[in-house]
Amino acid sequence: MEKRGGEDGRENYTSISVDALATSFKNQMEELPEILPECCIYRVPPTNRALKAEVYAPQVVSIGPFHHNKKELQGMEEHKLRYMKSKLLRKVKEYLNIGHEIKHFVDLLRICHLPSALMIASENSAELISIPNAVQLQEAGVQLLKLGSSDSLLDIKFTKGVLEIPLLVVHDYFKLVMCNILVLESCHYFIDSYIGHYVFFMQMLVDIDKDADFLIHNGIIEDWMGRSSTVAALFNKVRGEASIFIPSYYLYDISKSLNAYCNVPRHKWKATFKRDYCNMPWMVASTTAVVILLILTLLSTISSFLAF
């Protein structure tokens, strides 16, 4: 029963049939188009597009069917095929051989960043764990090194106090590529958000300009933009413009191990000693001389005491 105000100021009542309302909703739901399981091309959600539309609108090459017929983008169609045939062909074959299917261009970009053997998250990993930034990790005794060779950004390893990270090249199109991959993951790979987890992990590491300088100096990041402040800001922007889902955080074990290592005081003391007293050859010689002098003084004191 619905109450309405009449023109003469009196209240009128209108009867609404619950059965008719239920039937109406049922009919509307039955008329909804079916979402096919193979559907994988999505429009960028308005919330993402509102932040910066040009990130998701192709300027040179079309990505997916929504922009495929734009005349200003046709010149790159032939180059896309050439690139696919040469540099990406090996990676594509490798991925297809392990039973996966390439769905479209952004999916191809995502595949090129994945390892051939996908990681398996441990149990109880539905949590994004924060870690210290790069400078704080160094101060806590963690060594940060560039991984020798890897085809995937996700091959991050932590063993016996050494964190190895594959080379990351940061260029002008880094944000554009990452944002588009993250939107694809939020729509289609929300359970396996590998790239989203990588971005979250790196955003923790590259928190301030000093972190970017440190990782660039160690060869972990190759900066094509020329400014470490831009590199630090870039990760924060990418992280802020995309949703990251966490059914399984694939860097959970590494993050947990890093935090546990940083909580051991002796690791920090050892790192401080190396940094303050063993950083330069003359400092090592001076420290060694002082230690020897202390030992000799102690031995002399003991000999004098025993003589009495």
PDB file of C-alpha atoms in Angstrom:
ATOM      1  CA  MET A   1       0.000   0.000   0.000  1.00  0.00           C
ATOM      2  CA  GLU A   2       1.470   3.376  -1.064  1.00  0.00           C
ATOM      3  CA  LYS A   3       0.364   6.701   0.459  1.00  0.00           C
ATOM      4  CA  ARG A   4       0.271   9.803  -1.786  1.00  0.00           C
ATOM      5  CA  GLY A   5      -0.790  13.395  -1.255  1.00  0.00           C
ATOM      6  CA  GLY A   6      -3.789  14.521  -3.326  1.00  0.00           C
ATOM      7  CA  GLU A   7      -4.331  17.916  -4.963  1.00  0.00           C
ATOM      8  CA  ASP A   8      -6.880  18.877  -2.307  1.00  0.00           C
ATOM      9  CA  GLY A   9      -4.359  18.144   0.428  1.00  0.00           C
ATOM     10  CA  ARG A  10      -5.967  14.908   1.446  1.00  0.00           C
ATOM     11  CA  GLU A  11      -4.023  11.682   1.517  1.00  0.00           C
ATOM     12  CA  ASN A  12      -4.827   9.078  -1.123  1.00  0.00           C
ATOM     13  CA  TYR A  13      -3.822   5.432  -1.062  1.00  0.00           C
ATOM     14  CA  THR A  14      -2.759   3.357  -4.061  1.00  0.00           C
ATOM     15  CA  SER A  15      -2.681  -0.403  -3.970  1.00  0.00           C
ATOM     16  CA  ILE A  16       0.482  -2.105  -5.338  1.00  0.00           C
ATOM     17  CA  SER A  17       0.410  -5.783  -6.179  1.00  0.00           C
ATOM     18  CA  VAL A  18       3.448  -7.573  -4.747  1.00  0.00           C
ATOM     19  CA  ASP A  19       3.001 -10.372  -7.286  1.00  0.00           C
ATOM     20  CA  ALA A  20       2.942  -7.890 -10.172  1.00  0.00           C
ATOM     21  CA  LEU A  21       6.106  -6.209  -8.850  1.00  0.00           C
ATOM     22  CA  ALA A  22       7.884  -9.560  -8.516  1.00  0.00           C
ATOM     23  CA  THR A  23       6.832 -10.532 -12.035  1.00  0.00           C
ATOM     24  CA  SER A  24       8.129  -7.226 -13.377  1.00  0.00           C
ATOM     25  CA  PHE A  25      11.542  -7.733 -11.757  1.00  0.00           C
ATOM     26  CA  LYS A  26      11.679 -11.315 -13.005  1.00  0.00           C
ATOM     27  CA  ASN A  27      10.966 -10.224 -16.579  1.00  0.00           C
ATOM     28  CA  GLN A  28      13.664  -7.551 -16.422  1.00  0.00           C
ATOM     29  CA  MET A  29      16.232 -10.016 -15.151  1.00  0.00           C
ATOM     30  CA  GLU A  30      15.377 -12.556 -17.847  1.00  0.00           C
ATOM     31  CA  GLU A  31      15.882  -9.878 -20.507  1.00  0.00           C
ATOM     32  CA  LEU A  32      19.433  -9.123 -19.337  1.00  0.00           C
ATOM     33  CA  PRO A  33      22.030 -10.124 -21.950  1.00  0.00           C
ATOM     34  CA  GLU A  34      24.083 -13.149 -20.947  1.00  0.00           C
ATOM     35  CA  ILE A  35      27.718 -12.608 -20.015  1.00  0.00           C
ATOM     36  CA  LEU A  36      29.618 -15.260 -21.915  1.00  0.00           C
ATOM     37  CA  PRO A  37      32.521 -16.965 -20.099  1.00  0.00           C
ATOM     38  CA  GLU A  38      34.857 -16.143 -23.006  1.00  0.00           C
ATOM     39  CA  CYS A  39      34.057 -12.426 -22.770  1.00  0.00           C
ATOM     40  CA  CYS A  40      37.305 -10.582 -22.091  1.00  0.00           C
ATOM     41  CA  ILE A  41      37.139  -7.191 -23.834  1.00  0.00           C
ATOM     42  CA  TYR A  42      35.908  -4.560 -21.405  1.00  0.00           C
ATOM     43  CA  ARG A  43      35.251  -0.862 -21.415  1.00  0.00           C
ATOM     44  CA  VAL A  44      37.320   0.988 -18.851  1.00  0.00           C
ATOM     45  CA  PRO A  45      35.142   1.660 -15.782  1.00  0.00           C
ATOM     46  CA  PRO A  46      34.004   5.309 -15.528  1.00  0.00           C
ATOM     47  CA  THR A  47      35.756   5.704 -12.158  1.00  0.00           C
ATOM     48  CA  ASN A  48      39.133   4.965 -13.782  1.00  0.00           C
ATOM     49  CA  ARG A  49      38.436   6.991 -16.902  1.00  0.00           C
ATOM     50  CA  ALA A  50      37.368  10.002 -14.838  1.00  0.00           C
ATOM     51  CA  LEU A  51      40.835  10.199 -13.226  1.00  0.00           C
ATOM     52  CA  LYS A  52      42.714  10.510 -16.511  1.00  0.00           C
ATOM     53  CA  ALA A  53      40.896   9.544 -19.699  1.00  0.00           C
ATOM     54  CA  GLU A  54      43.926   9.893 -21.993  1.00  0.00           C
ATOM     55  CA  VAL A  55      45.663   7.002 -20.213  1.00  0.00           C
ATOM     56  CA  TYR A  56      43.048   4.622 -21.592  1.00  0.00           C
ATOM     57  CA  ALA A  57      42.471   6.213 -25.029  1.00  0.00           C
ATOM     58  CA  PRO A  58      45.011   4.990 -27.624  1.00  0.00           C
ATOM     59  CA  GLN A  59      46.997   7.753 -29.311  1.00  0.00           C
ATOM     60  CA  VAL A  60      49.099   5.672 -31.709  1.00  0.00           C
ATOM     61  CA  VAL A  61      47.970   2.035 -31.713  1.00  0.00           C
ATOM     62  CA  SER A  62      44.524   0.559 -31.130  1.00  0.00           C
ATOM     63  CA  ILE A  63      44.003  -1.752 -28.172  1.00  0.00           C
ATOM     64  CA  GLY A  64      40.994  -4.017 -28.532  1.00  0.00           C
ATOM     65  CA  PRO A  65      37.900  -3.625 -30.740  1.00  0.00           C
ATOM     66  CA  PHE A  66      36.538  -0.353 -29.353  1.00  0.00           C
ATOM     67  CA  HIS A  67      39.136   1.770 -31.172  1.00  0.00           C
ATOM     68  CA  HIS A  68      40.074  -0.596 -33.984  1.00  0.00           C
ATOM     69  CA  ASN A  69      38.361   1.328 -36.796  1.00  0.00           C
ATOM     70  CA  LYS A  70      39.690   4.777 -35.960  1.00  0.00           C
ATOM     71  CA  LYS A  71      41.383   6.146 -39.065  1.00  0.00           C
ATOM     72  CA  GLU A  72      44.188   7.884 -37.173  1.00  0.00           C
ATOM     73  CA  LEU A  73      45.298   4.515 -35.740  1.00  0.00           C
ATOM     74  CA  GLN A  74      45.337   2.413 -38.911  1.00  0.00           C
ATOM     75  CA  GLY A  75      48.973   3.139 -39.696  1.00  0.00           C
ATOM     76  CA  MET A  76      50.134   0.947 -36.813  1.00  0.00           C
ATOM     77  CA  GLU A  77      48.212  -2.215 -37.773  1.00  0.00           C
ATOM     78  CA  GLU A  78      51.041  -3.524 -39.954  1.00  0.00           C
ATOM     79  CA  HIS A  79      53.650  -2.722 -37.299  1.00  0.00           C
ATOM     80  CA  LYS A  80      51.627  -4.617 -34.692  1.00  0.00           C
ATOM     81  CA  LEU A  81      51.849  -7.739 -36.836  1.00  0.00           C
ATOM     82  CA  ARG A  82      55.584  -7.277 -37.403  1.00  0.00           C
ATOM     83  CA  TYR A  83      56.231  -6.879 -33.672  1.00  0.00           C
ATOM     84  CA  MET A  84      54.075  -9.888 -32.905  1.00  0.00           C
ATOM     85  CA  LYS A  85      56.013 -11.962 -35.443  1.00  0.00           C
ATOM     86  CA  SER A  86      59.445 -11.062 -34.117  1.00  0.00           C
ATOM     87  CA  LYS A  87      60.102 -10.084 -30.523  1.00  0.00           C
ATOM     88  CA  LEU A  88      56.902 -11.356 -28.906  1.00  0.00           C
ATOM     89  CA  LEU A  89      56.528 -14.596 -30.827  1.00  0.00           C
ATOM     90  CA  ARG A  90      58.773 -16.620 -28.508  1.00  0.00           C
ATOM     91  CA  LYS A  91      56.932 -15.449 -25.392  1.00  0.00           C
ATOM     92  CA  VAL A  92      53.540 -16.087 -26.994  1.00  0.00           C
ATOM     93  CA  LYS A  93      54.478 -19.640 -28.002  1.00  0.00           C
ATOM     94  CA  GLU A  94      55.809 -20.312 -24.512  1.00  0.00           C
ATOM     95  CA  TYR A  95      52.566 -19.153 -22.945  1.00  0.00           C
ATOM     96  CA  LEU A  96      50.378 -21.095 -25.379  1.00  0.00           C
ATOM     97  CA  ASN A  97      52.382 -24.250 -24.700  1.00  0.00           C
ATOM     98  CA  ILE A  98      51.289 -24.233 -21.058  1.00  0.00           C
ATOM     99  CA  GLY A  99      47.625 -24.163 -22.000  1.00  0.00           C
ATOM    100  CA  HIS A 100      46.699 -20.469 -22.020  1.00  0.00           C
ATOM    101  CA  GLU A 101      44.889 -18.454 -24.641  1.00  0.00           C
ATOM    102  CA  ILE A 102      45.710 -14.919 -25.759  1.00  0.00           C
ATOM    103  CA  LYS A 103      42.525 -12.891 -25.917  1.00  0.00           C
ATOM    104  CA  HIS A 104      43.557  -9.413 -27.098  1.00  0.00           C
ATOM    105  CA  PHE A 105      46.373  -6.885 -27.164  1.00  0.00           C
ATOM    106  CA  VAL A 106      46.277  -5.804 -23.498  1.00  0.00           C
ATOM    107  CA  ASP A 107      46.137  -9.461 -22.532  1.00  0.00           C
ATOM    108  CA  LEU A 108      49.255  -9.978 -24.647  1.00  0.00           C
ATOM    109  CA  LEU A 109      51.011  -7.155 -22.782  1.00  0.00           C
ATOM    110  CA  ARG A 110      50.085  -8.802 -19.499  1.00  0.00           C
ATOM    111  CA  ILE A 111      51.315 -12.196 -20.679  1.00  0.00           C
ATOM    112  CA  CYS A 112      54.691 -10.720 -21.599  1.00  0.00           C
ATOM    113  CA  HIS A 113      55.205  -9.757 -17.941  1.00  0.00           C
ATOM    114  CA  LEU A 114      54.244 -13.161 -16.516  1.00  0.00           C
ATOM    115  CA  PRO A 115      56.678 -15.985 -15.725  1.00  0.00           C
ATOM    116  CA  SER A 116      56.371 -19.200 -17.754  1.00  0.00           C
ATOM    117  CA  ALA A 117      55.581 -21.059 -14.515  1.00  0.00           C
ATOM    118  CA  LEU A 118      52.876 -19.106 -12.706  1.00  0.00           C
ATOM    119  CA  MET A 119      53.298 -18.730  -8.976  1.00  0.00           C
ATOM    120  CA  ILE A 120      51.017 -20.462  -6.497  1.00  0.00           C
ATOM    121  CA  ALA A 121      49.958 -18.436  -3.485  1.00  0.00           C
ATOM    122  CA  SER A 122      50.227 -20.013  -0.068  1.00  0.00           C
ATOM    123  CA  GLU A 123      47.281 -20.577   2.206  1.00  0.00           C
ATOM    124  CA  ASN A 124      45.966 -17.628   4.238  1.00  0.00           C
ATOM    125  CA  SER A 125      47.416 -15.200   1.663  1.00  0.00           C
ATOM    126  CA  ALA A 126      44.292 -13.070   1.162  1.00  0.00           C
ATOM    127  CA  GLU A 127      46.018 -10.005   2.582  1.00  0.00           C
ATOM    128  CA  LEU A 128      48.194  -7.274   1.106  1.00  0.00           C
ATOM    129  CA  ILE A 129      51.102  -7.034   3.542  1.00  0.00           C
ATOM    130  CA  SER A 130      52.943  -3.732   3.790  1.00  0.00           C
ATOM    131  CA  ILE A 131      56.734  -3.851   3.818  1.00  0.00           C
ATOM    132  CA  PRO A 132      59.409  -1.230   4.596  1.00  0.00           C
ATOM    133  CA  ASN A 133      60.657   0.913   1.727  1.00  0.00           C
ATOM    134  CA  ALA A 134      63.971   0.230  -0.016  1.00  0.00           C
ATOM    135  CA  VAL A 135      66.066   2.505   2.222  1.00  0.00           C
ATOM    136  CA  GLN A 136      64.502   1.070   5.380  1.00  0.00           C
ATOM    137  CA  LEU A 137      65.151  -2.479   4.177  1.00  0.00           C
ATOM    138  CA  GLN A 138      68.805  -1.638   3.584  1.00  0.00           C
ATOM    139  CA  GLU A 139      69.084  -0.115   7.056  1.00  0.00           C
ATOM    140  CA  ALA A 140      67.531  -3.282   8.502  1.00  0.00           C
ATOM    141  CA  GLY A 141      70.252  -5.400   6.886  1.00  0.00           C
ATOM    142  CA  VAL A 142      68.502  -6.567   3.706  1.00  0.00           C
ATOM    143  CA  GLN A 143      70.629  -6.587   0.547  1.00  0.00           C
ATOM    144  CA  LEU A 144      68.731  -5.422  -2.546  1.00  0.00           C
ATOM    145  CA  LEU A 145      70.204  -6.716  -5.801  1.00  0.00           C
ATOM    146  CA  LYS A 146      69.169  -6.925  -9.434  1.00  0.00           C
ATOM    147  CA  LEU A 147      68.213 -10.476 -10.397  1.00  0.00           C
ATOM    148  CA  GLY A 148      70.776 -11.836 -12.840  1.00  0.00           C
ATOM    149  CA  SER A 149      68.461 -12.780 -15.696  1.00  0.00           C
ATOM    150  CA  SER A 150      64.709 -13.036 -15.948  1.00  0.00           C
ATOM    151  CA  ASP A 151      61.959 -12.663 -18.539  1.00  0.00           C
ATOM    152  CA  SER A 152      59.392 -11.674 -15.939  1.00  0.00           C
ATOM    153  CA  LEU A 153      58.972  -8.777 -13.543  1.00  0.00           C
ATOM    154  CA  LEU A 154      57.414 -11.191 -11.065  1.00  0.00           C
ATOM    155  CA  ASP A 155      60.546 -13.277 -10.449  1.00  0.00           C
ATOM    156  CA  ILE A 156      61.202 -11.584  -7.113  1.00  0.00           C
ATOM    157  CA  LYS A 157      63.234 -13.732  -4.697  1.00  0.00           C
ATOM    158  CA  PHE A 158      64.224 -13.363  -1.040  1.00  0.00           C
ATOM    159  CA  THR A 159      66.776 -15.775   0.419  1.00  0.00           C
ATOM    160  CA  LYS A 160      69.058 -15.404   3.442  1.00  0.00           C
ATOM    161  CA  GLY A 161      68.715 -11.643   3.695  1.00  0.00           C
ATOM    162  CA  VAL A 162      69.086 -10.972  -0.050  1.00  0.00           C
ATOM    163  CA  LEU A 163      66.140  -9.532  -2.006  1.00  0.00           C
ATOM    164  CA  GLU A 164      66.592 -10.030  -5.761  1.00  0.00           C
ATOM    165  CA  ILE A 165      64.389  -8.018  -8.116  1.00  0.00           C
ATOM    166  CA  PRO A 166      64.324  -8.220 -11.935  1.00  0.00           C
ATOM    167  CA  LEU A 167      65.341  -5.144 -13.904  1.00  0.00           C
ATOM    168  CA  LEU A 168      62.501  -2.641 -14.341  1.00  0.00           C
ATOM    169  CA  VAL A 169      62.739  -0.107 -17.164  1.00  0.00           C
ATOM    170  CA  VAL A 170      60.666   2.996 -16.384  1.00  0.00           C
ATOM    171  CA  HIS A 171      59.808   4.963 -19.517  1.00  0.00           C
ATOM    172  CA  ASP A 172      57.211   7.506 -20.644  1.00  0.00           C
ATOM    173  CA  TYR A 173      54.622   4.814 -21.437  1.00  0.00           C
ATOM    174  CA  PHE A 174      55.084   2.832 -18.231  1.00  0.00           C
ATOM    175  CA  LYS A 175      52.040   4.335 -16.528  1.00  0.00           C
ATOM    176  CA  LEU A 176      49.845   3.897 -19.610  1.00  0.00           C
ATOM    177  CA  VAL A 177      50.751   0.218 -20.000  1.00  0.00           C
ATOM    178  CA  MET A 178      50.426  -0.623 -16.298  1.00  0.00           C
ATOM    179  CA  CYS A 179      47.101   1.165 -15.824  1.00  0.00           C
ATOM    180  CA  ASN A 180      45.544  -0.653 -18.776  1.00  0.00           C
ATOM    181  CA  ILE A 181      46.812  -4.033 -17.572  1.00  0.00           C
ATOM    182  CA  LEU A 182      45.512  -3.340 -14.064  1.00  0.00           C
ATOM    183  CA  VAL A 183      42.056  -2.466 -15.394  1.00  0.00           C
ATOM    184  CA  LEU A 184      42.034  -5.711 -17.401  1.00  0.00           C
ATOM    185  CA  GLU A 185      42.961  -7.659 -14.271  1.00  0.00           C
ATOM    186  CA  SER A 186      40.248  -5.976 -12.215  1.00  0.00           C
ATOM    187  CA  CYS A 187      37.669  -7.001 -14.837  1.00  0.00           C
ATOM    188  CA  HIS A 188      38.885 -10.409 -15.984  1.00  0.00           C
ATOM    189  CA  TYR A 189      41.728 -11.691 -13.775  1.00  0.00           C
ATOM    190  CA  PHE A 190      40.587 -10.492 -10.370  1.00  0.00           C
ATOM    191  CA  ILE A 191      41.644 -13.794  -8.776  1.00  0.00           C
ATOM    192  CA  ASP A 192      45.055 -13.829 -10.480  1.00  0.00           C
ATOM    193  CA  SER A 193      46.010 -10.161 -10.262  1.00  0.00           C
ATOM    194  CA  TYR A 194      49.727 -10.811 -10.693  1.00  0.00           C
ATOM    195  CA  ILE A 195      50.587  -7.392 -12.097  1.00  0.00           C
ATOM    196  CA  GLY A 196      48.470  -5.620  -9.484  1.00  0.00           C
ATOM    197  CA  HIS A 197      50.328  -7.418  -6.729  1.00  0.00           C
ATOM    198  CA  TYR A 198      53.666  -6.506  -8.312  1.00  0.00           C
ATOM    199  CA  VAL A 199      52.665  -2.831  -8.500  1.00  0.00           C
ATOM    200  CA  PHE A 200      51.581  -2.867  -4.855  1.00  0.00           C
ATOM    201  CA  PHE A 201      54.886  -4.469  -3.800  1.00  0.00           C
ATOM    202  CA  MET A 202      56.992  -2.007  -5.792  1.00  0.00           C
ATOM    203  CA  GLN A 203      54.976   0.950  -4.560  1.00  0.00           C
ATOM    204  CA  MET A 204      55.920  -0.089  -1.021  1.00  0.00           C
ATOM    205  CA  LEU A 205      59.596  -0.254  -2.024  1.00  0.00           C
ATOM    206  CA  VAL A 206      59.670   3.006  -3.998  1.00  0.00           C
ATOM    207  CA  ASP A 207      57.969   5.207  -1.446  1.00  0.00           C
ATOM    208  CA  ILE A 208      60.170   8.327  -1.618  1.00  0.00           C
ATOM    209  CA  ASP A 209      62.801   9.818  -3.930  1.00  0.00           C
ATOM    210  CA  LYS A 210      65.648   8.264  -1.905  1.00  0.00           C
ATOM    211  CA  ASP A 211      64.194   4.805  -2.571  1.00  0.00           C
ATOM    212  CA  ALA A 212      64.175   5.465  -6.317  1.00  0.00           C
ATOM    213  CA  ASP A 213      67.770   6.784  -6.178  1.00  0.00           C
ATOM    214  CA  PHE A 214      68.883   3.707  -4.248  1.00  0.00           C
ATOM    215  CA  LEU A 215      67.234   1.208  -6.648  1.00  0.00           C
ATOM    216  CA  ILE A 216      68.558   3.099  -9.694  1.00  0.00           C
ATOM    217  CA  HIS A 217      72.077   3.082  -8.192  1.00  0.00           C
ATOM    218  CA  ASN A 218      71.813  -0.682  -7.579  1.00  0.00           C
ATOM    219  CA  GLY A 219      70.733  -1.303 -11.179  1.00  0.00           C
ATOM    220  CA  ILE A 220      67.273  -2.595 -10.224  1.00  0.00           C
ATOM    221  CA  ILE A 221      65.487   0.316 -11.933  1.00  0.00           C
ATOM    222  CA  GLU A 222      66.586   1.785 -15.242  1.00  0.00           C
ATOM    223  CA  ASP A 223      65.227   5.316 -15.417  1.00  0.00           C
ATOM    224  CA  TRP A 224      64.498   6.575 -18.931  1.00  0.00           C
ATOM    225  CA  MET A 225      62.605   9.579 -17.583  1.00  0.00           C
ATOM    226  CA  GLY A 226      65.643  11.218 -16.018  1.00  0.00           C
ATOM    227  CA  ARG A 227      64.179  12.128 -12.622  1.00  0.00           C
ATOM    228  CA  SER A 228      64.033   9.870  -9.567  1.00  0.00           C
ATOM    229  CA  SER A 229      61.201  11.976  -8.135  1.00  0.00           C
ATOM    230  CA  THR A 230      59.120  11.082 -11.195  1.00  0.00           C
ATOM    231  CA  VAL A 231      59.816   7.372 -10.674  1.00  0.00           C
ATOM    232  CA  ALA A 232      58.643   7.510  -7.053  1.00  0.00           C
ATOM    233  CA  ALA A 233      55.523   9.494  -7.921  1.00  0.00           C
ATOM    234  CA  LEU A 234      54.738   7.174 -10.824  1.00  0.00           C
ATOM    235  CA  PHE A 235      54.198   4.086  -8.681  1.00  0.00           C
ATOM    236  CA  ASN A 236      51.958   6.003  -6.312  1.00  0.00           C
ATOM    237  CA  LYS A 237      49.864   7.288  -9.236  1.00  0.00           C
ATOM    238  CA  VAL A 238      49.529   3.867 -10.861  1.00  0.00           C
ATOM    239  CA  ARG A 239      48.606   2.299  -7.516  1.00  0.00           C
ATOM    240  CA  GLY A 240      46.052   5.033  -6.841  1.00  0.00           C
ATOM    241  CA  GLU A 241      44.321   4.771 -10.225  1.00  0.00           C
ATOM    242  CA  ALA A 242      43.629   1.041 -10.215  1.00  0.00           C
ATOM    243  CA  SER A 243      41.802  -1.411  -8.000  1.00  0.00           C
ATOM    244  CA  ILE A 244      43.804  -4.369  -6.729  1.00  0.00           C
ATOM    245  CA  PHE A 245      41.949  -7.495  -5.654  1.00  0.00           C
ATOM    246  CA  ILE A 246      43.436  -9.844  -3.084  1.00  0.00           C
ATOM    247  CA  PRO A 247      41.867 -13.307  -3.159  1.00  0.00           C
ATOM    248  CA  SER A 248      45.476 -14.556  -3.186  1.00  0.00           C
ATOM    249  CA  TYR A 249      48.488 -12.266  -2.764  1.00  0.00           C
ATOM    250  CA  TYR A 250      51.319 -13.899  -4.688  1.00  0.00           C
ATOM    251  CA  LEU A 251      54.047 -11.984  -2.850  1.00  0.00           C
ATOM    252  CA  TYR A 252      52.596 -12.819   0.560  1.00  0.00           C
ATOM    253  CA  ASP A 253      55.371 -15.218   1.637  1.00  0.00           C
ATOM    254  CA  ILE A 254      58.162 -12.887   0.511  1.00  0.00           C
ATOM    255  CA  SER A 255      56.556  -9.897   2.250  1.00  0.00           C
ATOM    256  CA  LYS A 256      56.079 -11.862   5.444  1.00  0.00           C
ATOM    257  CA  SER A 257      59.688 -13.107   5.367  1.00  0.00           C
ATOM    258  CA  LEU A 258      60.996  -9.572   4.767  1.00  0.00           C
ATOM    259  CA  ASN A 259      59.124  -8.213   7.776  1.00  0.00           C
ATOM    260  CA  ALA A 260      60.335 -11.088   9.959  1.00  0.00           C
ATOM    261  CA  TYR A 261      63.953 -10.482   8.872  1.00  0.00           C
ATOM    262  CA  CYS A 262      63.709  -6.745   9.612  1.00  0.00           C
ATOM    263  CA  ASN A 263      62.416  -7.463  13.120  1.00  0.00           C
ATOM    264  CA  VAL A 264      65.654  -9.240  14.119  1.00  0.00           C
ATOM    265  CA  PRO A 265      67.857  -6.565  15.829  1.00  0.00           C
ATOM    266  CA  ARG A 266      71.221  -8.213  15.041  1.00  0.00           C
ATOM    267  CA  HIS A 267      70.595  -7.859  11.299  1.00  0.00           C
ATOM    268  CA  LYS A 268      70.321  -4.096  11.731  1.00  0.00           C
ATOM    269  CA  TRP A 269      73.382  -3.935  13.998  1.00  0.00           C
ATOM    270  CA  LYS A 270      75.438  -5.902  11.459  1.00  0.00           C
ATOM    271  CA  ALA A 271      74.306  -3.621   8.624  1.00  0.00           C
ATOM    272  CA  THR A 272      75.113  -0.497  10.671  1.00  0.00           C
ATOM    273  CA  PHE A 273      78.602  -1.797  11.491  1.00  0.00           C
ATOM    274  CA  LYS A 274      79.329  -2.573   7.826  1.00  0.00           C
ATOM    275  CA  ARG A 275      78.007   0.795   6.683  1.00  0.00           C
ATOM    276  CA  ASP A 276      79.743   2.927   9.319  1.00  0.00           C
ATOM    277  CA  TYR A 277      83.032   1.085   9.762  1.00  0.00           C
ATOM    278  CA  CYS A 278      83.644  -1.065   6.681  1.00  0.00           C
ATOM    279  CA  ASN A 279      82.424   1.145   3.878  1.00  0.00           C
ATOM    280  CA  MET A 280      85.849   2.443   2.758  1.00  0.00           C
ATOM    281  CA  PRO A 281      89.318   0.818   2.649  1.00  0.00           C
ATOM    282  CA  TRP A 282      90.866   3.344   5.040  1.00  0.00           C
ATOM    283  CA  MET A 283      87.945   2.851   7.405  1.00  0.00           C
ATOM    284  CA  VAL A 284      88.459  -0.928   7.359  1.00  0.00           C
ATOM    285  CA  ALA A 285      92.198  -0.479   8.064  1.00  0.00           C
ATOM    286  CA  SER A 286      91.493   1.982  10.867  1.00  0.00           C
ATOM    287  CA  THR A 287      88.861  -0.272  12.440  1.00  0.00           C
ATOM    288  CA  THR A 288      91.183  -3.290  12.199  1.00  0.00           C
ATOM    289  CA  ALA A 289      94.001  -1.333  13.844  1.00  0.00           C
ATOM    290  CA  VAL A 290      91.753  -0.259  16.708  1.00  0.00           C
ATOM    291  CA  VAL A 291      90.595  -3.847  17.275  1.00  0.00           C
ATOM    292  CA  ILE A 292      94.189  -5.137  17.280  1.00  0.00           C
ATOM    293  CA  LEU A 293      95.224  -2.377  19.698  1.00  0.00           C
ATOM    294  CA  LEU A 294      92.375  -3.277  22.043  1.00  0.00           C
ATOM    295  CA  ILE A 295      93.334  -6.965  21.946  1.00  0.00           C
ATOM    296  CA  LEU A 296      97.012  -6.173  22.653  1.00  0.00           C
ATOM    297  CA  THR A 297      96.044  -3.850  25.510  1.00  0.00           C
ATOM    298  CA  LEU A 298      93.830  -6.551  26.975  1.00  0.00           C
ATOM    299  CA  LEU A 299      96.582  -9.168  26.690  1.00  0.00           C
ATOM    300  CA  SER A 300      99.081  -6.769  28.317  1.00  0.00           C
ATOM    301  CA  THR A 301      96.688  -6.114  31.200  1.00  0.00           C
ATOM    302  CA  ILE A 302      96.138  -9.831  31.710  1.00  0.00           C
ATOM    303  CA  SER A 303      99.928 -10.510  31.649  1.00  0.00           C
ATOM    304  CA  SER A 304     100.558  -7.757  34.201  1.00  0.00           C
ATOM    305  CA  PHE A 305      97.831  -9.121  36.440  1.00  0.00           C
ATOM    306  CA  LEU A 306      99.225 -12.677  36.259  1.00  0.00           C
ATOM    307  CA  ALA A 307     102.758 -11.401  37.045  1.00  0.00           C
ATOM    308  CA  PHE A 308     101.590 -10.337  40.472  1.00  0.00           C
TER     309      PHE A 308
END
